Amino acid sequence: MESSWGFIEDGWRKGPWTADEDRLLIEYVKLHGEGRWNSVARLTGLRRNGKSCRLRWVNYLRPDLKRGQITPHEERIILELHARWGNRWSTIARSLPGRTDNEIKNYWRTHFKKKTKNSCDNFEKSRARLWKRQQFQQQQQKSTSKR
DNA sequence: AAAGGGTGCAACCGCGCCCCA
DNA sequence: CTGGGGCGCGGTTGCACCCTT
């Protein structure tokens, strides 16, 4: 019945994670490794679905996360890579050890999104069109080379 | 001091891809 | 070959915490 933030819906908990939930998830990964997220609930009793578990681990609990302020150096990389690839956050994240796609996405949106509203907006749109064309051509190449 | 507005981040959702029975 | 589960990605939301008025 109750579907409000932080409580149970369809048997799954949602909303912010508690310290106890974090402990259960960390314990699970220690024992079974990353992945197989849908078995977390079955094996630990944690009332979270697989998606929620994966997200929590990848974006928050992973021990190799850097945390804290984005450095000027990292910021430069983000700007460069975003100029090249657009919103391909996971691709950008691979060049920034210890940072997640979610973190980078949040950072860029809060710090640079508004600056593209005006003069850069048109540039942004044309870059997007170019990207789509490239994607299309790559798809063509893939499908022709497979046959 | 209290209300209103803005901001940042954690977490959600839908979509689409891949893999396997 | 195909239907469904598992997962990754990108966009979006909602809440807590500012800062202003």
Coordinates of C-alpha atoms (C1' of nucleotides) in Angstrom, one line a residue:
Chain A
M1 CA 0.0 0.0 0.0
E2 CA 2.5 2.5 1.2
S3 CA 4.5 3.7 -1.8
S4 CA 6.2 6.8 -0.4
W5 CA 9.9 7.6 -0.5
G6 CA 12.1 5.3 1.6
F7 CA 9.6 2.5 2.1
I8 CA 8.3 -0.6 0.5
E9 CA 6.7 -0.9 -2.9
D10 CA 6.0 -4.3 -4.4
G11 CA 8.1 -5.8 -1.6
W12 CA 11.2 -3.8 -2.5
R13 CA 12.7 -0.9 -0.5
K14 CA 13.4 2.3 -2.3
G15 CA 15.0 5.6 -1.5
P16 CA 18.1 6.5 0.5
W17 CA 20.3 3.6 1.7
T18 CA 20.8 3.0 5.4
A19 CA 24.2 2.0 6.9
D20 CA 22.9 -1.5 7.6
E21 CA 21.8 -2.0 4.0
D22 CA 25.3 -0.8 2.9
R23 CA 26.9 -3.4 5.2
L24 CA 24.8 -6.2 3.8
L25 CA 25.7 -5.2 0.2
I26 CA 29.4 -4.9 1.0
E27 CA 29.4 -8.2 2.7
Y28 CA 27.7 -9.8 -0.3
V29 CA 30.3 -8.4 -2.8
K30 CA 33.1 -9.6 -0.5
L31 CA 31.7 -13.1 -0.7
H32 CA 30.4 -13.3 -4.2
G33 CA 32.1 -10.5 -6.2
E34 CA 30.4 -7.9 -8.3
G35 CA 27.6 -8.9 -10.6
R36 CA 24.7 -11.3 -10.1
W37 CA 22.8 -8.4 -8.5
N38 CA 19.5 -10.1 -8.5
S39 CA 20.6 -12.7 -6.1
V40 CA 21.6 -10.2 -3.5
A41 CA 18.1 -10.1 -2.0
R42 CA 17.9 -13.9 -2.0
L43 CA 21.3 -14.5 -0.4
T44 CA 21.4 -11.6 2.1
G45 CA 17.8 -10.7 2.9
L46 CA 18.4 -7.2 1.7
R47 CA 15.1 -5.9 0.4
R48 CA 16.5 -4.2 -2.6
N49 CA 16.2 -5.2 -6.2
G50 CA 19.2 -5.9 -8.4
K51 CA 19.2 -2.5 -10.1
S52 CA 19.2 -0.6 -6.9
C53 CA 22.1 -2.8 -5.5
R54 CA 24.2 -2.4 -8.6
L55 CA 23.7 1.4 -8.6
R56 CA 24.6 1.7 -4.9
W57 CA 27.7 -0.4 -5.3
V58 CA 29.0 1.2 -8.5
N59 CA 28.3 4.8 -7.6
Y60 CA 29.0 4.8 -3.9
L61 CA 30.3 1.7 -2.1
R62 CA 33.1 0.6 -4.5
P63 CA 36.4 0.8 -2.6
D64 CA 38.3 2.3 -5.5
L65 CA 36.2 5.4 -5.6
K66 CA 38.1 8.6 -5.2
R67 CA 35.4 10.8 -3.5
G68 CA 35.7 14.5 -2.9
Q69 CA 36.2 17.4 -5.1
I70 CA 36.9 17.1 -8.8
T71 CA 40.4 18.5 -9.4
P72 CA 41.1 21.2 -12.0
H73 CA 43.0 18.5 -13.9
E74 CA 40.0 16.2 -13.9
E75 CA 37.8 19.1 -14.9
R76 CA 40.0 19.7 -17.9
I77 CA 39.8 16.1 -19.0
I78 CA 36.0 16.1 -18.6
L79 CA 35.6 19.2 -20.7
E80 CA 37.9 17.8 -23.4
L81 CA 36.3 14.5 -23.6
H82 CA 32.8 15.9 -23.5
A83 CA 33.7 18.2 -26.4
R84 CA 34.8 15.1 -28.3
W85 CA 32.1 12.6 -27.3
G86 CA 29.2 14.5 -25.9
N87 CA 27.1 12.9 -23.3
R88 CA 28.9 9.5 -23.4
W89 CA 29.4 9.6 -19.7
S90 CA 30.6 6.1 -19.2
T91 CA 33.2 6.5 -21.9
I92 CA 34.4 9.7 -20.3
A93 CA 34.4 8.0 -16.9
R94 CA 36.8 5.3 -18.2
S95 CA 39.5 8.0 -18.5
L96 CA 39.0 9.2 -15.0
P97 CA 40.0 6.5 -12.5
G98 CA 37.9 6.6 -9.3
R99 CA 35.1 8.6 -10.8
T100 CA 31.8 7.3 -11.9
D101 CA 29.6 8.2 -14.9
N102 CA 26.9 9.4 -12.5
E103 CA 29.4 11.7 -10.7
I104 CA 30.8 13.1 -14.0
K105 CA 27.3 13.6 -15.4
N106 CA 26.2 15.4 -12.3
Y107 CA 29.3 17.6 -12.3
W108 CA 29.0 18.6 -15.9
R109 CA 25.3 19.4 -15.7
T110 CA 25.7 21.5 -12.6
H111 CA 28.8 23.3 -13.7
F112 CA 28.7 23.7 -17.4
K113 CA 25.2 23.0 -18.7
K114 CA 24.0 26.6 -18.3
K115 CA 27.0 27.9 -20.2
T116 CA 25.9 26.1 -23.3
K117 CA 22.4 27.6 -23.1
N118 CA 23.4 30.7 -25.1
S119 CA 26.2 31.0 -27.6
C120 CA 27.3 27.4 -27.4
D121 CA 23.8 26.0 -27.9
N122 CA 23.9 25.9 -31.7
F123 CA 27.3 24.4 -31.6
E124 CA 26.0 21.8 -29.3
K125 CA 23.2 20.9 -31.6
S126 CA 25.3 20.6 -34.7
R127 CA 27.8 18.5 -32.8
A128 CA 24.9 16.2 -31.8
R129 CA 23.9 15.9 -35.5
L130 CA 27.4 15.1 -36.5
W131 CA 27.6 12.4 -33.8
K132 CA 24.4 10.8 -35.0
R133 CA 25.7 10.6 -38.5
Q134 CA 28.9 9.0 -37.3
Q135 CA 27.0 6.5 -35.3
F136 CA 24.8 5.6 -38.3
Q137 CA 27.9 5.2 -40.6
Q138 CA 29.6 3.0 -38.0
Q139 CA 26.4 0.8 -37.8
Q140 CA 26.5 0.5 -41.6
Q141 CA 30.1 -0.6 -41.5
K142 CA 29.5 -3.1 -38.8
S143 CA 26.5 -4.7 -40.5
T144 CA 28.2 -4.9 -43.8
S145 CA 31.4 -6.3 -42.4
K146 CA 29.5 -9.0 -40.6
R147 CA 27.8 -10.3 -43.7
Chain B
dA1 C1' 13.0 34.4 12.3
dA2 C1' 10.6 32.3 8.8
dA3 C1' 9.4 31.6 4.2
dG4 C1' 10.8 31.2 -0.6
dG5 C1' 14.1 30.1 -4.2
dG6 C1' 18.2 27.9 -6.0
dT7 C1' 21.6 24.1 -6.1
dG8 C1' 23.9 19.6 -5.9
dC9 C1' 23.8 14.9 -5.4
dA10 C1' 21.9 10.2 -4.6
dA11 C1' 18.8 7.4 -6.5
dC12 C1' 15.1 6.5 -9.8
dC13 C1' 13.3 5.1 -14.5
dG14 C1' 13.0 3.6 -19.3
dC15 C1' 15.3 1.8 -23.0
dG16 C1' 18.1 -1.2 -25.5
dC17 C1' 21.8 -4.6 -25.9
dC18 C1' 23.7 -9.1 -25.0
dC19 C1' 23.6 -13.7 -23.8
dC20 C1' 21.8 -18.1 -23.1
dA21 C1' 18.2 -21.8 -22.6
Chain C
dC1 C1' 15.4 -18.3 -33.8
dT2 C1' 13.5 -16.3 -30.0
dG3 C1' 11.8 -15.0 -25.4
dG4 C1' 13.3 -13.5 -21.1
dG5 C1' 16.7 -12.3 -17.6
dG6 C1' 20.6 -9.5 -16.4
dC7 C1' 22.8 -5.5 -17.0
dG8 C1' 24.8 -0.8 -18.5
dC9 C1' 23.7 3.7 -20.0
dG10 C1' 21.8 8.2 -20.2
dG11 C1' 18.1 11.2 -18.7
dT12 C1' 15.3 12.7 -14.9
dT13 C1' 13.5 13.3 -10.3
dG14 C1' 13.2 14.4 -5.4
dC15 C1' 15.0 15.8 -1.3
dA16 C1' 18.2 18.1 1.8
dC17 C1' 20.7 21.8 2.4
dC18 C1' 22.1 26.2 1.4
dC19 C1' 21.3 31.4 0.5
dT20 C1' 18.5 35.2 0.1
dT21 C1' 14.8 38.2 1.2

